[in-house]
XYZ file of C-alpha atoms in Angstrom:
430
model
C -0.025 -0.003 0.000
C 1.386 3.395 -0.990
C 2.086 5.846 1.851
C 0.832 9.368 1.034
C 2.906 11.350 3.562
C 6.143 12.218 1.795
C 9.632 11.341 3.083
C 11.448 14.667 3.523
C 14.908 15.137 2.068
C 17.510 17.834 2.693
C 20.329 18.431 0.270
C 23.702 19.759 1.386
C 25.576 21.238 -1.648
C 24.241 22.162 -5.043
C 27.246 22.094 -7.311
C 27.639 19.801 -10.378
C 26.438 16.762 -8.477
C 23.906 18.414 -6.142
C 22.114 20.224 -8.891
C 21.825 17.048 -10.856
C 20.391 15.239 -7.765
C 17.815 18.015 -7.378
C 16.878 17.861 -11.037
C 16.403 14.118 -11.057
C 14.414 14.191 -7.858
C 12.057 16.691 -9.558
C 11.791 15.142 -13.052
C 11.648 11.566 -11.850
C 9.404 12.157 -8.811
C 6.695 9.736 -9.919
C 9.147 6.911 -10.648
C 10.913 7.450 -7.282
C 7.539 7.371 -5.538
C 6.617 4.043 -7.163
C 10.022 2.528 -6.386
C 10.137 3.627 -2.825
C 6.488 3.162 -1.837
C 6.057 6.803 -0.733
C 6.633 10.263 -2.234
C 9.954 11.960 -1.539
C 10.006 15.745 -1.093
C 13.078 17.938 -1.342
C 12.474 20.482 1.450
C 15.790 22.417 1.700
C 19.011 22.973 -0.212
C 22.079 24.377 1.771
C 24.561 26.300 -0.307
C 27.441 28.703 0.336
C 26.575 31.110 -2.492
C 22.877 31.667 -2.721
C 23.087 34.224 -5.591
C 24.510 31.682 -8.099
C 22.052 30.822 -10.826
C 21.035 27.142 -10.586
C 18.880 26.034 -13.459
C 15.887 23.947 -12.362
C 16.509 24.436 -8.653
C 13.605 26.076 -6.756
C 14.925 29.276 -5.299
C 12.589 28.998 -2.235
C 14.401 25.839 -1.117
C 17.789 27.433 -1.016
C 19.404 28.352 2.341
C 22.879 29.258 3.624
C 22.092 27.829 7.092
C 22.998 24.212 6.733
C 23.061 23.550 10.418
C 19.466 24.746 10.932
C 18.425 22.591 8.010
C 19.786 19.304 9.401
C 18.439 20.234 12.871
C 14.799 20.623 11.749
C 13.822 17.227 13.185
C 11.380 16.401 10.437
C 13.988 15.473 7.852
C 14.101 11.789 6.940
C 17.217 11.780 4.806
C 20.126 14.167 4.391
C 22.047 14.028 1.099
C 25.628 15.445 1.564
C 27.518 16.361 -1.613
C 29.639 19.299 -0.308
C 32.784 17.278 0.155
C 35.822 17.841 2.433
C 36.095 17.092 6.143
C 34.430 20.001 7.772
C 31.709 21.187 8.019
C 30.507 17.911 6.358
C 31.470 15.766 9.359
C 29.705 17.953 11.917
C 26.595 18.363 9.656
C 26.320 14.558 9.117
C 26.630 13.769 12.817
C 24.095 16.445 13.587
C 21.677 14.933 11.090
C 22.120 11.554 12.831
C 21.339 13.122 16.195
C 18.140 14.659 14.872
C 16.772 11.421 13.423
C 17.903 11.567 9.755
C 19.706 8.951 7.733
C 22.514 10.132 5.443
C 23.483 9.582 1.854
C 26.968 10.859 1.107
C 29.403 11.179 -1.832
C 32.235 12.281 0.386
C 35.138 9.894 -0.129
C 37.585 12.022 1.769
C 35.462 12.062 4.940
C 34.535 8.348 4.761
C 38.106 7.370 4.176
C 39.344 9.416 7.062
C 36.604 8.953 9.625
C 34.246 6.219 8.453
C 34.390 4.266 11.703
C 33.158 7.212 13.726
C 30.433 8.050 11.233
C 29.180 4.460 11.239
C 29.195 4.520 15.008
C 27.112 7.697 15.079
C 24.675 6.325 12.605
C 24.254 3.070 14.584
C 23.794 4.852 17.939
C 20.945 6.877 16.438
C 19.266 4.045 14.529
C 20.145 5.687 11.169
C 21.634 4.639 7.884
C 24.892 5.776 6.315
C 25.199 5.006 2.600
C 27.972 6.261 0.291
C 27.908 4.410 -3.003
C 28.740 7.706 -4.818
C 31.985 8.083 -2.875
C 33.783 5.475 -5.058
C 33.783 5.398 -8.887
C 30.710 7.432 -9.672
C 27.867 5.503 -11.182
C 29.611 2.049 -10.967
C 28.018 -0.101 -8.374
C 30.876 -1.207 -6.024
C 30.160 -0.439 -2.399
C 26.825 -2.288 -2.364
C 28.128 -5.403 -4.232
C 31.093 -5.603 -1.883
C 28.989 -4.914 1.181
C 25.913 -7.035 0.314
C 26.210 -9.220 -2.802
C 29.643 -10.620 -1.862
C 28.972 -10.691 1.903
C 28.923 -14.401 1.884
C 32.160 -14.789 -0.047
C 35.778 -14.151 0.834
C 37.248 -11.330 -1.276
C 41.021 -11.614 -1.679
C 41.870 -8.761 -4.058
C 40.447 -5.520 -5.383
C 42.418 -4.010 -8.284
C 41.163 -0.978 -10.050
C 41.273 2.323 -11.973
C 39.306 4.635 -9.767
C 40.301 8.046 -11.039
C 39.127 9.221 -14.457
C 41.541 12.207 -14.736
C 44.672 10.085 -14.340
C 43.363 7.385 -16.614
C 42.688 9.987 -19.314
C 46.257 11.373 -19.000
C 47.927 7.984 -19.166
C 45.694 6.865 -22.025
C 46.701 10.014 -24.003
C 50.374 9.379 -23.212
C 49.999 5.811 -24.437
C 47.991 6.516 -27.606
C 49.687 9.717 -28.830
C 53.211 9.570 -27.346
C 52.655 12.805 -25.485
C 54.524 13.631 -22.344
C 52.827 14.101 -18.953
C 52.538 17.891 -19.144
C 50.945 17.817 -22.612
C 48.478 15.174 -21.582
C 47.537 17.072 -18.410
C 46.983 20.254 -20.552
C 44.560 18.325 -22.733
C 42.736 16.878 -19.709
C 42.393 20.341 -18.286
C 41.121 21.892 -21.511
C 38.450 19.125 -21.797
C 37.313 19.610 -18.221
C 38.647 16.248 -16.942
C 41.239 17.869 -14.679
C 40.660 20.601 -12.091
C 42.629 23.857 -12.211
C 44.566 22.402 -9.277
C 44.888 18.723 -10.232
C 46.906 17.663 -7.119
C 44.279 15.427 -5.580
C 44.045 13.403 -8.804
C 47.565 13.343 -10.173
C 49.260 12.764 -6.796
C 46.874 9.882 -6.001
C 44.960 11.322 -3.029
C 41.563 10.803 -4.570
C 42.378 7.196 -5.502
C 43.854 6.540 -2.069
C 40.625 7.633 -0.322
C 38.695 5.221 -2.585
C 41.185 2.446 -1.881
C 40.744 2.873 1.823
C 36.911 2.562 1.510
C 37.127 -0.500 -0.769
C 39.689 -2.329 1.355
C 37.646 -1.700 4.503
C 34.493 -3.103 3.074
C 36.143 -5.978 1.086
C 38.191 -7.277 4.013
C 35.830 -6.382 6.875
C 38.516 -4.389 8.618
C 39.191 -0.718 9.376
C 41.350 0.964 6.784
C 41.812 4.700 6.674
C 43.482 6.917 3.989
C 46.518 7.116 6.305
C 47.022 3.330 5.892
C 47.225 3.625 2.083
C 50.569 3.812 0.366
C 50.315 6.502 -2.300
C 52.350 7.517 -5.320
C 51.105 9.817 -8.129
C 51.832 9.785 -11.810
C 53.750 13.003 -12.194
C 57.031 11.140 -12.652
C 55.768 8.843 -15.377
C 57.494 9.643 -18.632
C 56.961 8.936 -22.304
C 59.975 6.620 -22.014
C 58.130 4.583 -19.275
C 55.127 4.257 -21.615
C 57.355 3.130 -24.475
C 59.074 0.571 -22.154
C 55.664 -0.780 -21.182
C 54.714 -1.135 -24.860
C 57.894 -3.137 -25.531
C 56.873 -5.532 -22.779
C 53.309 -5.880 -24.137
C 51.966 -3.726 -21.299
C 50.418 -0.357 -20.647
C 50.666 1.951 -17.653
C 47.719 2.646 -15.295
C 47.368 4.369 -11.933
C 46.002 1.479 -9.897
C 44.336 1.170 -6.559
C 45.263 -2.184 -5.218
C 43.794 -3.788 -2.086
C 44.997 -7.300 -1.120
C 44.558 -9.870 1.597
C 47.845 -11.548 2.522
C 48.251 -15.249 1.533
C 48.099 -16.357 5.072
C 45.011 -14.160 5.708
C 46.651 -12.417 8.680
C 46.937 -8.896 7.153
C 45.893 -6.670 4.335
C 47.619 -4.082 2.163
C 46.282 -1.013 0.376
C 48.230 1.013 -2.119
C 47.901 3.414 -5.049
C 50.648 3.820 -7.626
C 51.389 3.690 -11.381
C 51.984 0.251 -12.642
C 52.533 -1.700 -15.835
C 49.793 -4.208 -16.608
C 49.748 -6.713 -19.549
C 47.567 -5.790 -22.529
C 45.801 -9.067 -21.972
C 44.402 -7.897 -18.609
C 40.862 -6.545 -18.713
C 41.926 -3.278 -17.089
C 44.372 -2.540 -19.908
C 41.471 -1.782 -22.300
C 39.904 0.860 -19.983
C 40.302 4.101 -21.981
C 39.755 7.886 -21.591
C 38.217 8.990 -18.271
C 36.446 5.643 -17.510
C 36.886 3.665 -14.314
C 36.989 -0.139 -13.772
C 37.526 -2.314 -10.754
C 38.547 -5.980 -10.854
C 37.493 -8.086 -7.848
C 38.832 -11.530 -7.009
C 36.874 -13.657 -4.531
C 37.060 -17.330 -3.479
C 33.641 -18.458 -4.727
C 32.618 -15.766 -7.198
C 36.051 -15.856 -8.929
C 36.937 -12.791 -11.023
C 34.432 -10.005 -11.409
C 34.865 -6.633 -13.234
C 32.840 -3.419 -12.740
C 33.150 -0.796 -15.495
C 31.726 2.551 -16.301
C 31.922 6.323 -15.887
C 33.610 7.123 -12.638
C 32.807 10.803 -12.217
C 30.641 13.651 -13.460
C 27.303 15.147 -12.376
C 24.907 12.603 -13.881
C 26.848 9.423 -13.053
C 27.460 10.426 -9.468
C 23.928 11.571 -9.017
C 22.744 8.200 -10.281
C 24.648 6.533 -7.383
C 23.303 9.071 -4.875
C 19.682 8.480 -6.010
C 20.196 4.696 -5.773
C 21.294 5.144 -2.180
C 18.371 7.502 -1.527
C 15.845 4.863 -2.705
C 17.474 2.232 -0.519
C 17.553 4.413 2.610
C 13.981 5.523 2.061
C 12.787 1.903 1.727
C 14.562 1.127 5.015
C 12.764 4.156 6.666
C 9.450 2.793 5.564
C 10.275 -0.656 6.858
C 11.488 0.705 10.174
C 14.847 -0.813 9.665
C 18.371 0.069 8.746
C 20.739 -1.411 6.143
C 24.191 -2.889 6.690
C 26.552 -0.840 8.856
C 30.254 -1.126 9.317
C 31.641 -4.687 9.242
C 35.086 -4.621 10.833
C 35.031 -7.881 12.776
C 38.327 -9.258 11.322
C 40.420 -6.416 12.768
C 43.282 -7.259 10.328
C 46.403 -5.088 10.458
C 47.449 -3.176 7.393
C 50.956 -4.230 6.412
C 53.461 -1.527 5.366
C 54.532 -1.075 1.766
C 57.901 -2.693 2.442
C 56.212 -6.049 2.845
C 54.251 -5.882 -0.458
C 55.550 -8.437 -2.992
C 55.358 -7.699 -6.725
C 57.470 -7.509 -9.908
C 59.469 -4.508 -10.914
C 60.684 -2.737 -14.054
C 63.851 -0.758 -13.378
C 65.528 1.478 -15.987
C 69.199 2.364 -15.202
C 71.562 4.767 -16.902
C 74.961 3.006 -16.979
C 78.401 3.281 -18.558
C 78.766 1.403 -21.789
C 81.696 -0.884 -20.980
C 82.291 -4.508 -20.269
C 81.390 -5.881 -16.795
C 78.454 -3.440 -16.016
C 75.826 -6.038 -16.455
C 77.709 -8.453 -14.237
C 78.108 -5.782 -11.485
C 74.342 -5.006 -11.659
C 73.339 -8.589 -11.572
C 75.530 -9.195 -8.567
C 73.818 -6.395 -6.598
C 70.479 -7.908 -7.340
C 71.579 -11.374 -6.228
C 73.143 -10.015 -2.973
C 69.836 -8.474 -1.960
C 67.719 -11.571 -2.824
C 65.953 -10.077 -5.846
C 65.816 -12.460 -8.809
C 66.078 -11.069 -12.341
C 63.563 -12.178 -15.011
C 64.803 -10.267 -18.115
C 67.476 -7.712 -18.955
C 67.642 -5.394 -22.019
C 70.691 -3.221 -22.758
C 71.358 -0.569 -25.279
C 74.569 1.486 -25.641
C 76.083 4.385 -27.586
C 79.003 6.706 -27.245
C 80.104 5.421 -23.844
C 76.597 5.580 -22.285
C 73.945 2.893 -22.081
C 70.532 2.148 -20.690
C 69.880 -1.061 -18.811
C 66.254 -2.276 -18.283
C 65.829 -4.968 -15.659
C 62.515 -6.742 -15.044
C 62.516 -8.756 -11.762
C 60.649 -11.725 -10.552
C 58.367 -11.040 -7.565
C 60.168 -9.312 -4.669
C 59.329 -7.418 -1.546
C 59.304 -3.662 -1.856
C 61.866 -3.337 0.997
C 64.288 -5.697 -0.796
C 63.900 -3.790 -4.041
C 64.474 -0.476 -2.227
C 67.713 -1.748 -0.641
C 68.782 -3.062 -4.087
C 68.273 0.237 -5.766
C 70.168 2.014 -2.929
C 73.109 -0.292 -3.597
C 72.917 0.205 -7.357
C 73.232 3.994 -6.869
C 76.591 3.372 -5.166
C 78.105 1.697 -8.209
C 80.507 3.897 -10.200
C 79.170 2.427 -13.404
C 75.577 3.368 -12.648
C 74.971 7.020 -13.707
C 71.397 7.074 -12.375
C 68.087 5.250 -11.846
C 65.854 6.617 -14.684
C 62.638 5.038 -13.494
C 61.233 2.318 -11.253
C 57.700 0.917 -11.909
C 55.843 -2.041 -10.538
C 54.377 -4.725 -12.818
C 50.889 -5.874 -11.762
C 47.980 -7.969 -13.083
C 49.928 -11.073 -13.930
């Protein structure tokens, strides 16, 4: 039986995503009512700049007093799309205290303080949903939290930032350098005026923390995630990857240790074979590869950012939360029962591609090989080119711990015949 009294919704933020949420709530009102079992009514929109023109957004709903809006007491659901840590954290906890459930797209806040937010939601009998915090429209949080709840997830490997994927794709397809590819991404609106959060891996690291926590039922914050950006990736690195039958992607990698006693979470550029499904993810698209005991290998693919895709995820959460409200129940909360430690990057084992500038004379390769052997790092392949007394030496290792590789590189720098370490890149997906 359809309930006639509407569920009241407050919206915090009305930028690219928020305005699209408001538009869909208005234009798809009848469909949302049918899917939820009751009407939903947008009763307030908190913004910082009320004078900005927002097409399709009712001016009478706009307010600058977000605190008063979430304290009303008659709000059923608060949608938070303002981003950042504060005032979002205070507004969300205040909403819980006043009886509202929360739908958020705030990856930074969930990655930094998800445990406290979940605790606040639970203590107030409310929901906290955040599908839109990871990979835009791609369903990831709910499949990991619900669909795979009966399985054991061992690895999550993904491209979760569209800006960096666009840059690397252009470097691969056109031979452009990093700066040129970034300029194109900025001109097309894929990169912000200040692209630091994207190109230095902060955005991907927050998403990795969220995915690792859900996948492995343990608490992982952004501070636990090893992070490297792509600003040091060169056209030469891309060319080396091609010669190996690989491409370069900025990957978020979350893994359970083989003995099940710990987990790792990291973000960094890596070479992946062209045969891997993630290698074909082009332009600004996202994709996440999940490996589980029973389900096997699963891949989730689609647009990972933008107003409409992110709003789609927000509205999906809104429908779920409203259904819970009508049923007098709450959905899944935090699952952190395993309490697994997060291992440091030094313990991560993977393959490496190392490019060295060396003197072009006899015995250099033997010296380099000896250093690798002394540090317990096994060499898979070596490629050497020389001219006019200088040479480049490209070494691809078998799997080795990051700490062992770091000590190896340190020793290589001490050799008189090694002029410098041009690049170091991990090789994943094999």
